[in-house]
Tab-separated table of C-alpha atoms (C1' of nucleotides) in Angstrom:
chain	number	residue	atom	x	y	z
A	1	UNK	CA	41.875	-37.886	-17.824
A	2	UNK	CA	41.709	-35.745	-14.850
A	3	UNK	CA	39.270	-35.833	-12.765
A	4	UNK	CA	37.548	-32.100	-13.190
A	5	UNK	CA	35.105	-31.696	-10.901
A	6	UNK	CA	31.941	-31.470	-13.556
A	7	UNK	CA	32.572	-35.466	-14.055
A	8	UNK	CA	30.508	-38.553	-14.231
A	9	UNK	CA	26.977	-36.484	-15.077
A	10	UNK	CA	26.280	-39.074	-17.299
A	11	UNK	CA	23.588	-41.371	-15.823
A	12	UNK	CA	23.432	-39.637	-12.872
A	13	UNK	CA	20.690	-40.706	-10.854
A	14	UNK	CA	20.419	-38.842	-8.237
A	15	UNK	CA	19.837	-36.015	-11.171
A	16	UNK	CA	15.957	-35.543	-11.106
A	17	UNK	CA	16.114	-35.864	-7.340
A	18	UNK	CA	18.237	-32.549	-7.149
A	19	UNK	CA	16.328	-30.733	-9.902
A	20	UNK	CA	13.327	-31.329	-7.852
A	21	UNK	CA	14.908	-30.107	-4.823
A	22	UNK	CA	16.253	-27.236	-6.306
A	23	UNK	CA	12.844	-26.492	-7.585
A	24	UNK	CA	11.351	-26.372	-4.013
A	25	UNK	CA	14.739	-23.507	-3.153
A	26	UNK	CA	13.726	-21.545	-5.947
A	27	UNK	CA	9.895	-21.410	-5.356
A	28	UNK	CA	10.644	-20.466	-1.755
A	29	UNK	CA	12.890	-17.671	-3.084
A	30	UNK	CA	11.127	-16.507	-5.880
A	31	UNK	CA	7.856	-18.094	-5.802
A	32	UNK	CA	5.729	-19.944	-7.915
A	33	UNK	CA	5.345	-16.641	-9.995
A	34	UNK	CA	8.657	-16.611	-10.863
A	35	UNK	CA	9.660	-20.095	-10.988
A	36	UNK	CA	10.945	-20.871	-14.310
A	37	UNK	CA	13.090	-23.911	-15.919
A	38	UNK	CA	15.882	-21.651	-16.763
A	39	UNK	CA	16.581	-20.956	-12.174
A	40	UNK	CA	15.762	-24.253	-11.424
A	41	UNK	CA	18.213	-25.539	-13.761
A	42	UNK	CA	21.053	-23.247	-12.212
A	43	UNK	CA	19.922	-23.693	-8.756
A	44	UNK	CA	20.223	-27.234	-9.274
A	45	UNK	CA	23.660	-27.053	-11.707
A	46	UNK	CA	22.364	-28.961	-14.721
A	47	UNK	CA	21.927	-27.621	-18.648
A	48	UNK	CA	18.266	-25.987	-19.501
A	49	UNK	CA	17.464	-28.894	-21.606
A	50	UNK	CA	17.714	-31.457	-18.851
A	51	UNK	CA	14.332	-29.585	-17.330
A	52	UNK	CA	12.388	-30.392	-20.373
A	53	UNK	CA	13.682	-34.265	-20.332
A	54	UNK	CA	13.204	-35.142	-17.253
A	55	UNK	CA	9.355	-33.352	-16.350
A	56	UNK	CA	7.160	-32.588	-19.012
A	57	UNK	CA	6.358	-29.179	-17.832
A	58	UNK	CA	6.236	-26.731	-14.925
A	59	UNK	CA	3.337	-28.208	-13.617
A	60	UNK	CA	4.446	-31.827	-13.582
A	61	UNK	CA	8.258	-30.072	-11.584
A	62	UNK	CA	6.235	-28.331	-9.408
A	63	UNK	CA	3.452	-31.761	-8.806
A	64	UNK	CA	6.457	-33.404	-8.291
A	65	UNK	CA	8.193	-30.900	-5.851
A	66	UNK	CA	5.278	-30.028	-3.617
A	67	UNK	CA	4.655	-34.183	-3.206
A	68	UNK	CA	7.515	-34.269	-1.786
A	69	UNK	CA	7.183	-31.375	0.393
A	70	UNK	CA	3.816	-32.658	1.743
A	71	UNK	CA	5.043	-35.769	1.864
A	72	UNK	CA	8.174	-34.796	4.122
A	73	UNK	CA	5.649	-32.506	6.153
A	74	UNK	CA	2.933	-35.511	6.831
A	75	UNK	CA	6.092	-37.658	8.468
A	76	UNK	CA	6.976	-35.433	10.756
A	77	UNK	CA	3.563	-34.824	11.888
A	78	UNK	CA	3.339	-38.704	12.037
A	79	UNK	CA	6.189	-39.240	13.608
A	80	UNK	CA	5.782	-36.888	16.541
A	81	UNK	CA	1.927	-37.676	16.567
A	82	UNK	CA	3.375	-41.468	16.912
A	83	UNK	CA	5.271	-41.077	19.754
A	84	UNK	CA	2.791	-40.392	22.502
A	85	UNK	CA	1.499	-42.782	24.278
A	86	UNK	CA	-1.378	-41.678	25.642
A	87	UNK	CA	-4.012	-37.956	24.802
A	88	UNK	CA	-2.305	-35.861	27.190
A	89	UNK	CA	0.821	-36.186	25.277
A	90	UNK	CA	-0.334	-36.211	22.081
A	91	UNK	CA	-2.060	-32.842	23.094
A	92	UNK	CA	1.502	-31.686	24.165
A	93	UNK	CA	3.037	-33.379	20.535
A	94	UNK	CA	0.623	-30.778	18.783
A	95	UNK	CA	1.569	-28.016	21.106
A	96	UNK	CA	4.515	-28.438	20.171
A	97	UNK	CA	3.839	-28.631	16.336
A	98	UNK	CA	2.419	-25.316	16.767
A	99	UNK	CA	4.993	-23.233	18.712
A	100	UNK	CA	7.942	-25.641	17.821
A	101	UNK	CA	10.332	-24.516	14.863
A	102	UNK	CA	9.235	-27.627	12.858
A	103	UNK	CA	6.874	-26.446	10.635
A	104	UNK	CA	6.765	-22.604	11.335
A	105	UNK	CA	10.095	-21.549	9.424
A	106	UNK	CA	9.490	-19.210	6.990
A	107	UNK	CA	10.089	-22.146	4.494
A	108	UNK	CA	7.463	-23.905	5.559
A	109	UNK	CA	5.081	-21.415	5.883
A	110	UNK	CA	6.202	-19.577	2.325
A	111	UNK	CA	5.876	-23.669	0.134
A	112	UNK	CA	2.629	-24.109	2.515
A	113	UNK	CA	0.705	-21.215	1.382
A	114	UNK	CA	2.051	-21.431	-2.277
A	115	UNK	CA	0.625	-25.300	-2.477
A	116	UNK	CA	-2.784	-23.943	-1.451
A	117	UNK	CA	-2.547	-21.269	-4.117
A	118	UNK	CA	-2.298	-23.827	-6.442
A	119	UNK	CA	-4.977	-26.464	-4.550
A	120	UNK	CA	-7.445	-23.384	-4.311
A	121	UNK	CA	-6.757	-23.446	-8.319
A	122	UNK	CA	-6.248	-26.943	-10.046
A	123	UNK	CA	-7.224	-29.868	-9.012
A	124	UNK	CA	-3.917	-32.104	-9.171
A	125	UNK	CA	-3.023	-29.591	-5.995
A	126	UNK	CA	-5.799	-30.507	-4.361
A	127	UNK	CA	-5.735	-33.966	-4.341
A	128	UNK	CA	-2.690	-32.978	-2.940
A	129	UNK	CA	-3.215	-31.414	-0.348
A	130	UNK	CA	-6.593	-33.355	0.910
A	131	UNK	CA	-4.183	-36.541	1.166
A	132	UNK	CA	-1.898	-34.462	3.610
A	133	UNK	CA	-5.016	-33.534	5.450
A	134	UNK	CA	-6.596	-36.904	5.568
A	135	UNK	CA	-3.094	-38.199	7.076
A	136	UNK	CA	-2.958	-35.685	9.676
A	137	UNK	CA	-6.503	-36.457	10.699
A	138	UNK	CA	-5.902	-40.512	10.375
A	139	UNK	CA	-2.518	-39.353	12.669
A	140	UNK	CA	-4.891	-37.215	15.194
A	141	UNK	CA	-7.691	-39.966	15.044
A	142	UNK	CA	-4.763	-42.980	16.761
A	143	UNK	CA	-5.364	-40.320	19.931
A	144	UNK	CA	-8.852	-38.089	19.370
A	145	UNK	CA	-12.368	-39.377	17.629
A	146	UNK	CA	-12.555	-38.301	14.325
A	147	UNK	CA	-14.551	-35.450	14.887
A	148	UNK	CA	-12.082	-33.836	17.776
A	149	UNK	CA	-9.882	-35.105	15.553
A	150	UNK	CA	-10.757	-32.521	12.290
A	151	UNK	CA	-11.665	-29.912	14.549
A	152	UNK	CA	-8.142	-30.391	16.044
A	153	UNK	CA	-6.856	-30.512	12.752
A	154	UNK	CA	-8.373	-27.427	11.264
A	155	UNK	CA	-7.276	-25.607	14.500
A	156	UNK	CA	-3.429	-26.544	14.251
A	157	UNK	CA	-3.668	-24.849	10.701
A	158	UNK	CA	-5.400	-21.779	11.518
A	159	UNK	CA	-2.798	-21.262	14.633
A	160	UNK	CA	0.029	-22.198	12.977
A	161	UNK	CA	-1.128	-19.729	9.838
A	162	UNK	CA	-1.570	-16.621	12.244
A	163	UNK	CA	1.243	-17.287	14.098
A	164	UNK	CA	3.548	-17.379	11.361
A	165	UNK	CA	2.019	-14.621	10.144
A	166	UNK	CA	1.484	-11.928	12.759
A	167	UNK	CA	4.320	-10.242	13.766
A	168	UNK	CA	3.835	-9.739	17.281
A	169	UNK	CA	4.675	-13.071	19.180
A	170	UNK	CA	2.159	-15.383	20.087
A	171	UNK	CA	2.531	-17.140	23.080
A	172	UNK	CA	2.892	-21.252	23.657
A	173	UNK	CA	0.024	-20.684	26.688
A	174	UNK	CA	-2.773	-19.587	24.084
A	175	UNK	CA	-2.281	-22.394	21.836
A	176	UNK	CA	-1.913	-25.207	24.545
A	177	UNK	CA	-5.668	-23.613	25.914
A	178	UNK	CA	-7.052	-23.815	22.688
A	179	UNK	CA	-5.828	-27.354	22.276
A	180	UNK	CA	-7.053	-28.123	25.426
A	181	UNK	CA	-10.468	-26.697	24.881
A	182	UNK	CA	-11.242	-28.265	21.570
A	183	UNK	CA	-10.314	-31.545	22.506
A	184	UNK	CA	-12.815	-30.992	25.610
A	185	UNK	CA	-16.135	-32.161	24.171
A	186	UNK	CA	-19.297	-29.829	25.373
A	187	UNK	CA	-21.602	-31.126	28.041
B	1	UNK	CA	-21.661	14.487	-32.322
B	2	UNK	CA	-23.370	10.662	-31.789
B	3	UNK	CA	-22.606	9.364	-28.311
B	4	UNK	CA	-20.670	6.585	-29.158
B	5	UNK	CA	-20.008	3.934	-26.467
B	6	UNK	CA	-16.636	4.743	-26.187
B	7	UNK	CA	-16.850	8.725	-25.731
B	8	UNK	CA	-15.760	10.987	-22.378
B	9	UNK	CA	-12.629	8.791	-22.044
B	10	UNK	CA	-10.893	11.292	-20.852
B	11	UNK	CA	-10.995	12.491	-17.352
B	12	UNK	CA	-12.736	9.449	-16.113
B	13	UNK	CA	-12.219	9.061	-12.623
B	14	UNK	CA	-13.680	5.527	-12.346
B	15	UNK	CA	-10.611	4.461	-14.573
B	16	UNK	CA	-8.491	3.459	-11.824
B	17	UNK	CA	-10.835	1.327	-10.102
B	18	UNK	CA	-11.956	-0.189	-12.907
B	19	UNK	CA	-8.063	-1.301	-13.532
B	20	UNK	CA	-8.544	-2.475	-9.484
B	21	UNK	CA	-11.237	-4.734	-10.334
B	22	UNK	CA	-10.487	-5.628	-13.282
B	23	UNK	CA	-7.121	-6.931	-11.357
B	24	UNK	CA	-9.162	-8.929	-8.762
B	25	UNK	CA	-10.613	-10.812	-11.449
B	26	UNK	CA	-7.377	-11.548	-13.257
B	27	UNK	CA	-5.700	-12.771	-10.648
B	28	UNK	CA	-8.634	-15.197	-9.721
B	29	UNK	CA	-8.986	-16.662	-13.295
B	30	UNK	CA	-5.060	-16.934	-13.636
B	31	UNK	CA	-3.319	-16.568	-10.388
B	32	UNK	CA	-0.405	-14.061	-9.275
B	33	UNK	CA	1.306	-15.763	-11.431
B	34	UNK	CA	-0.273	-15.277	-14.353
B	35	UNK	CA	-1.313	-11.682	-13.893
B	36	UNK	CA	0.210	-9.311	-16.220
B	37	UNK	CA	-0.235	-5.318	-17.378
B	38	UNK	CA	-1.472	-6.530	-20.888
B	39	UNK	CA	-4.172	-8.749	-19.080
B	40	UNK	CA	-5.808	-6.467	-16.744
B	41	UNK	CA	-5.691	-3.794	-19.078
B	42	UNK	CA	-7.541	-6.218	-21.516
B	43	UNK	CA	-10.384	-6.851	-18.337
B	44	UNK	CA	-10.135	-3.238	-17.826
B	45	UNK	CA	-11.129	-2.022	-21.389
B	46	UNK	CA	-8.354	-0.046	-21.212
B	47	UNK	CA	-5.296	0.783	-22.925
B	48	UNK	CA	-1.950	-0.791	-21.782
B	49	UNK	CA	-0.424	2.843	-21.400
B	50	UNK	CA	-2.796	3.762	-18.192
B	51	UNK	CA	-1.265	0.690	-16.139
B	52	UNK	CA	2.006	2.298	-16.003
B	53	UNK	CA	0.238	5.764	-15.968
B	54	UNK	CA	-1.981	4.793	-12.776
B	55	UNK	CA	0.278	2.817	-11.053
B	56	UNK	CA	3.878	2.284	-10.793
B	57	UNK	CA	4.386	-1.171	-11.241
B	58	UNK	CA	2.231	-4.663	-10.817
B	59	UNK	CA	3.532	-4.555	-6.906
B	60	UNK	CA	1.593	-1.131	-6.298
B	61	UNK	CA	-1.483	-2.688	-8.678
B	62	UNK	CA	-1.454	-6.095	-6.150
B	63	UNK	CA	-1.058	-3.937	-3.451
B	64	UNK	CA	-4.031	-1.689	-3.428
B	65	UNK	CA	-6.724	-4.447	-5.353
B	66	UNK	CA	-5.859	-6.914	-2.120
B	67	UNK	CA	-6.717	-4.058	0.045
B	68	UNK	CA	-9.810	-3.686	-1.370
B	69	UNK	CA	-10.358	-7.353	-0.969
B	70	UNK	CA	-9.496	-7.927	2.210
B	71	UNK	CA	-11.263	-4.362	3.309
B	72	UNK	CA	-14.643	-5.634	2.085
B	73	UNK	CA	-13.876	-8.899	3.691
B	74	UNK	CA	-13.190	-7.527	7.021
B	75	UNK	CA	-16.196	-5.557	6.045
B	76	UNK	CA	-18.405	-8.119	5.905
B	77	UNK	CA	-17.141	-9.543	8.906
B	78	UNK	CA	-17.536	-7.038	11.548
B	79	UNK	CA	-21.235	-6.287	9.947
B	80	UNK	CA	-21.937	-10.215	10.491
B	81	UNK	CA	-20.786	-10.200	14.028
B	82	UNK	CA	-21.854	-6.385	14.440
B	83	UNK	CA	-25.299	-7.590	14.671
B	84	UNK	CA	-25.157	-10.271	16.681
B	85	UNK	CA	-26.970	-9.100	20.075
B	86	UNK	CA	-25.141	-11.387	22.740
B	87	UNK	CA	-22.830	-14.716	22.990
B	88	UNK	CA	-25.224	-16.290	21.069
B	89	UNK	CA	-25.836	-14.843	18.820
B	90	UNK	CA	-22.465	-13.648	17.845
B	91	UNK	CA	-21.527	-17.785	17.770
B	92	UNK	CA	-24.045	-18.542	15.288
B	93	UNK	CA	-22.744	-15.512	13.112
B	94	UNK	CA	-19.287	-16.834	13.007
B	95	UNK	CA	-20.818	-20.724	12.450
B	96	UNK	CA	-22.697	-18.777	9.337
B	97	UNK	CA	-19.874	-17.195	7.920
B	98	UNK	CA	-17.738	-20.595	8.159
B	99	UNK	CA	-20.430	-22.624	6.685
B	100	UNK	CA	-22.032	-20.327	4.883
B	101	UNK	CA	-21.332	-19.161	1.150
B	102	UNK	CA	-20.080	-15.309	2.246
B	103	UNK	CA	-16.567	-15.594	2.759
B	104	UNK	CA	-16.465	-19.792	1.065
B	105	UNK	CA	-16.803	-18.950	-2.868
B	106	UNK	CA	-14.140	-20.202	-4.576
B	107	UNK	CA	-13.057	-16.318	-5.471
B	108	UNK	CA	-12.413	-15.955	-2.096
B	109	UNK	CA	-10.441	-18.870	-1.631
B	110	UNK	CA	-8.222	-17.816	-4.453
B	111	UNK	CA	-7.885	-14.091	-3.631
B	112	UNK	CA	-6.987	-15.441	0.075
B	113	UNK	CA	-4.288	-17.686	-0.444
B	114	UNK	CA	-2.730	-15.599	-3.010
B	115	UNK	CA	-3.079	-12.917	-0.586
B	116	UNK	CA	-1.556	-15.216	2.204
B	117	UNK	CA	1.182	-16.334	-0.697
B	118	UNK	CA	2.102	-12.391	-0.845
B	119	UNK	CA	2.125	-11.844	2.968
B	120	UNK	CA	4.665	-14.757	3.349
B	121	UNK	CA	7.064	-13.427	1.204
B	122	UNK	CA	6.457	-9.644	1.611
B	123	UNK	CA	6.349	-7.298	4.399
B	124	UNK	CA	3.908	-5.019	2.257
B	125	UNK	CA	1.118	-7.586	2.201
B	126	UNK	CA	1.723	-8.715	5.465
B	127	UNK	CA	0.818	-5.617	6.928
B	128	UNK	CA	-2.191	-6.177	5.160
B	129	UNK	CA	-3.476	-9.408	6.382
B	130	UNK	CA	-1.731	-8.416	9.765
B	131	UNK	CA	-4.869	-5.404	9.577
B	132	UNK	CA	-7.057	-7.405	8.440
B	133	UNK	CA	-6.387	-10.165	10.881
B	134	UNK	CA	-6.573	-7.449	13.650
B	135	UNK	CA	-9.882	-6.055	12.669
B	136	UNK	CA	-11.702	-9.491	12.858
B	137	UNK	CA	-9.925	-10.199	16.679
B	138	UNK	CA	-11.493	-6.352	17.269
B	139	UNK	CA	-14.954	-7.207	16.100
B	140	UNK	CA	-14.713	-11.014	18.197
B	141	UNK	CA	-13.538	-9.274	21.314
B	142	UNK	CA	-16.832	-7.507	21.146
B	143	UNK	CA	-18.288	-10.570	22.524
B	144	UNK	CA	-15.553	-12.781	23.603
B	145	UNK	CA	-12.033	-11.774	25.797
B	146	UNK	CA	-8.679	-11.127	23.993
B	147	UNK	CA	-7.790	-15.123	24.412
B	148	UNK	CA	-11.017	-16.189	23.167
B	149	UNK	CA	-11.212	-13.901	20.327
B	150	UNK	CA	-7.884	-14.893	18.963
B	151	UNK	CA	-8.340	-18.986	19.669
B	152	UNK	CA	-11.458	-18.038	17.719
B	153	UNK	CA	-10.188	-16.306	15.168
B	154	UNK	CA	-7.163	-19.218	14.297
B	155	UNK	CA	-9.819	-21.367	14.355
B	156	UNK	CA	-12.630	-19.869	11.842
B	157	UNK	CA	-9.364	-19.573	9.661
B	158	UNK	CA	-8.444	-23.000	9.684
B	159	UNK	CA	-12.254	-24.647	9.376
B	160	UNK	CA	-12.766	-22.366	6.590
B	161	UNK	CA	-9.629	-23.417	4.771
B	162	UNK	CA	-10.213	-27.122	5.393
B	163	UNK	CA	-13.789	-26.970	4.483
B	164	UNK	CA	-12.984	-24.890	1.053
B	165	UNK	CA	-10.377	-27.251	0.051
B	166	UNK	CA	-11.814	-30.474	1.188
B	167	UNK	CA	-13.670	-32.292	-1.717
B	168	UNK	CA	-15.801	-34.391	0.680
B	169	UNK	CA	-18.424	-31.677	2.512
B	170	UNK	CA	-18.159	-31.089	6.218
B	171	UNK	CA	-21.515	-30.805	7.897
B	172	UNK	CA	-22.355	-27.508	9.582
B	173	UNK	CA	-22.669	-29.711	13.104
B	174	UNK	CA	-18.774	-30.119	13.387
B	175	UNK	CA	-18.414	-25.996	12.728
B	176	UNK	CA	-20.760	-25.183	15.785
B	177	UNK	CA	-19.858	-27.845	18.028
B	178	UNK	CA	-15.686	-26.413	17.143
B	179	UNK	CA	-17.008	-23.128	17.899
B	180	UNK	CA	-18.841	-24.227	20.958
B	181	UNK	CA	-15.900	-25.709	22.457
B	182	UNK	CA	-13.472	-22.831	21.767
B	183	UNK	CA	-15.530	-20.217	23.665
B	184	UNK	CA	-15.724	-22.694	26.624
B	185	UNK	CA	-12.884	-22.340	29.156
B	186	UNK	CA	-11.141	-24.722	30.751
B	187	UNK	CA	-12.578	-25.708	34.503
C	1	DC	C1'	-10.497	32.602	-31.782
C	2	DG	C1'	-6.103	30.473	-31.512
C	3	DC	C1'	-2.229	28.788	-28.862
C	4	DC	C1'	-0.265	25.928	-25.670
C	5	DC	C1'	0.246	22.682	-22.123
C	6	DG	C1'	-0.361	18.601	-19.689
C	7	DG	C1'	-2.989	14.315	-19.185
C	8	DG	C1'	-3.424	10.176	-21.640
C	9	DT	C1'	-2.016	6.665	-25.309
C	10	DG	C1'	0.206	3.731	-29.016
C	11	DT	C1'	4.274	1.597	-30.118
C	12	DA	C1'	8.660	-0.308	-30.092
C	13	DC	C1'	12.542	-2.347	-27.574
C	14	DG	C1'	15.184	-5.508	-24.868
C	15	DA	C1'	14.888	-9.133	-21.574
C	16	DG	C1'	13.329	-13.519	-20.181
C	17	DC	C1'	10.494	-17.324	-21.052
C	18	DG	C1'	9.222	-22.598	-22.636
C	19	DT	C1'	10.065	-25.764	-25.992
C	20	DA	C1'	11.702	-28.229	-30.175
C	21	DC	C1'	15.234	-30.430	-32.279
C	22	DA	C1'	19.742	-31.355	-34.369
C	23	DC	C1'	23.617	-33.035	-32.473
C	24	DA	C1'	27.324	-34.849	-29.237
C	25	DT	C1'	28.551	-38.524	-26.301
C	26	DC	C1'	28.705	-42.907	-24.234
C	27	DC	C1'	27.783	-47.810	-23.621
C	28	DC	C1'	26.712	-52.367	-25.112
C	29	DG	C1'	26.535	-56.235	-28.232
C	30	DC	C1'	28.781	-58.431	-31.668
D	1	DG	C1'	37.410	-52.605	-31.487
D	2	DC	C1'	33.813	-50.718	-33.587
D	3	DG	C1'	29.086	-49.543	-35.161
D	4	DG	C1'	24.616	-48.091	-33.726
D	5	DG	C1'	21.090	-46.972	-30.634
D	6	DA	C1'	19.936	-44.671	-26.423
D	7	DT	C1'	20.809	-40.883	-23.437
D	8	DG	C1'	21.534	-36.290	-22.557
D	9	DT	C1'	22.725	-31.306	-24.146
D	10	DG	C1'	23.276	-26.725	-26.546
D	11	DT	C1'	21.052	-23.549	-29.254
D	12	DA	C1'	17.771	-20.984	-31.595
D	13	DC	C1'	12.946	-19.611	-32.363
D	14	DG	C1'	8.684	-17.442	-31.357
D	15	DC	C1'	6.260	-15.468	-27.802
D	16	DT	C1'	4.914	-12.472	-23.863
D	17	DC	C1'	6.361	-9.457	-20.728
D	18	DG	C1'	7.225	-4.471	-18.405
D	19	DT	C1'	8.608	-0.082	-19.447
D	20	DA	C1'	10.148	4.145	-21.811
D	21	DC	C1'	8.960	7.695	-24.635
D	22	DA	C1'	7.376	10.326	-28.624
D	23	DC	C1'	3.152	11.852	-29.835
D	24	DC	C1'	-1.969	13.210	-29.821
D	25	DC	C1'	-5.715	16.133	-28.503
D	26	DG	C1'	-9.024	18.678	-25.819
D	27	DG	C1'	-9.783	22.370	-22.497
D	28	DG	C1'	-8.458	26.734	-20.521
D	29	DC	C1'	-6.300	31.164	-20.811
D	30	DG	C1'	-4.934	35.306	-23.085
DNA sequence: CGCCCGGGTGTACGAGCGTACACATCCCGC
DNA sequence: GCGGGATGTGTACGCTCGTACACCCGGGCG
């Protein structure tokens, strides 16, 4: 018996874990257009029919995939939301959400507008999506009122879409005003 | 000769944006994804020869039906803001188009984020919203400076996102008071 | 009036797709 | 140690897709 490197699949449970990551790779290089079972399951080394055994269909992969991808997304935001200690630092935490490298890589922003694609279509996505969104307002709300704290929140998406989108740079001074002004309630 | 409903086929020049149209609406009832030659020609009332015939592929098809989209968008846009007469004025515009049900349908929530879904993957597209985005900071800085007009613009996007994807409604209070705060500068 | 030419169309082909299902393989209880 | 059930896989089918290409036909010129 030796021990060939394609060994031990059997029970493998770490199995549906790499489909699903494989699933997020492929949709980032090919989109959700061209997603199928067939790329997954060679991005991710296992037969075809292993993609209809372990998810039902595309949709329930991709439910799965973009969970997890949301999921992974609200932590960090939680995480670096969680470690100031006070407004002025959670207003520099954001800053740096915006103009860091955390969630503007092109991965990011490619899985981020795909999953509203799908939210602006079925419902499953949305529920999705409004669960990120009410964690990153709960996040905002531990340093801003709940109303700073959605306008804050829709802000951070709009600047973090156009920056990642516009090709001429953006600079860290524009979004650190903006942050500053919306938290700033009006006379 | 009876004039039959399907007569003077030939030599019709509204063919072509017919097929546009017709592509608009396929992609909102079944997504990039789901778009296909066979389908639009279907919408179209056409036959599946003239997609190839008009257009080279689905990529030149996508190409020029977002530009109409996002050209009557933009369109709508600068006449909104065109016609505001001062500050004021041109703040309660933008609060209208956020809140109101111009630029919110859920058409063009789909055609946007499949148009955003594009422009993260391909240069093409980006160019597009890249124009697009550039034509609404041109008709802002009408009434606002260059800062302004952009913090403005990043923000309109992301309060129109949130508010078309949240299921629970916003009220039209948070939009101003967002808007408000953003035009303010900092002491 | 008739020919011809080019714009427009119907069809057929090969590729890629999701899924069903018969079958191989392994593990556990006896 | 061996039979049988559960677990996982390979394959084949039916479908839709984009595209190429042979053909149709109406209008313009000789």
């Amino acid at each position: 018996m030796p021990d060939d490197a394609p060994r031990a699949r059997r029970h493998d449970p770490q199995r549906r874990d790499r489909i699903i990551d494989a699933c997020l790779d492929v949709v980032v290089a090919h989109g959700v257009a061209g997603t199928s079972h067939r790329k997954v399951a060679a991005a991710a080394g296992v037969p075809l029919g292993s993609m209809t055994y372990h998810f039902a269909g595309m949709d329930e992969l991709l439910r799965e995939a973009f969970t997890r991808f949301a999921t992974a997304a609200s932590d960090q935001f939680e995480r670096r939301l969680g470690a100031a200690r006070d407004a002025a630092e959670a207003k520099a935490a954001v800053v740096a959400l915006i103009t860091g490298d955390v969630l503007t890589t092109r991965r990011d922003l490619v899985l981020t507008s795909e999953l509203y694609t799908l939210a602006a279509r079925e419902p499953a996505f949305r529920d999705l999506t409004n669960r990120w969104m009410a964690r990153s307002r709960a996040a905002l709300e531990r340093h801003f009122d709940p109303v700073t704290a959605r306008m804050l929140d829709a802000l951070i998406e709009g600047l973090t879409l156009h920056r990642a989108l516009d090709t001429e740079p953006h600079d860290a001074a524009t979004a650190a005003e903006a942050v500053e002004r919306i938290t700033r309630p009006a006379g």
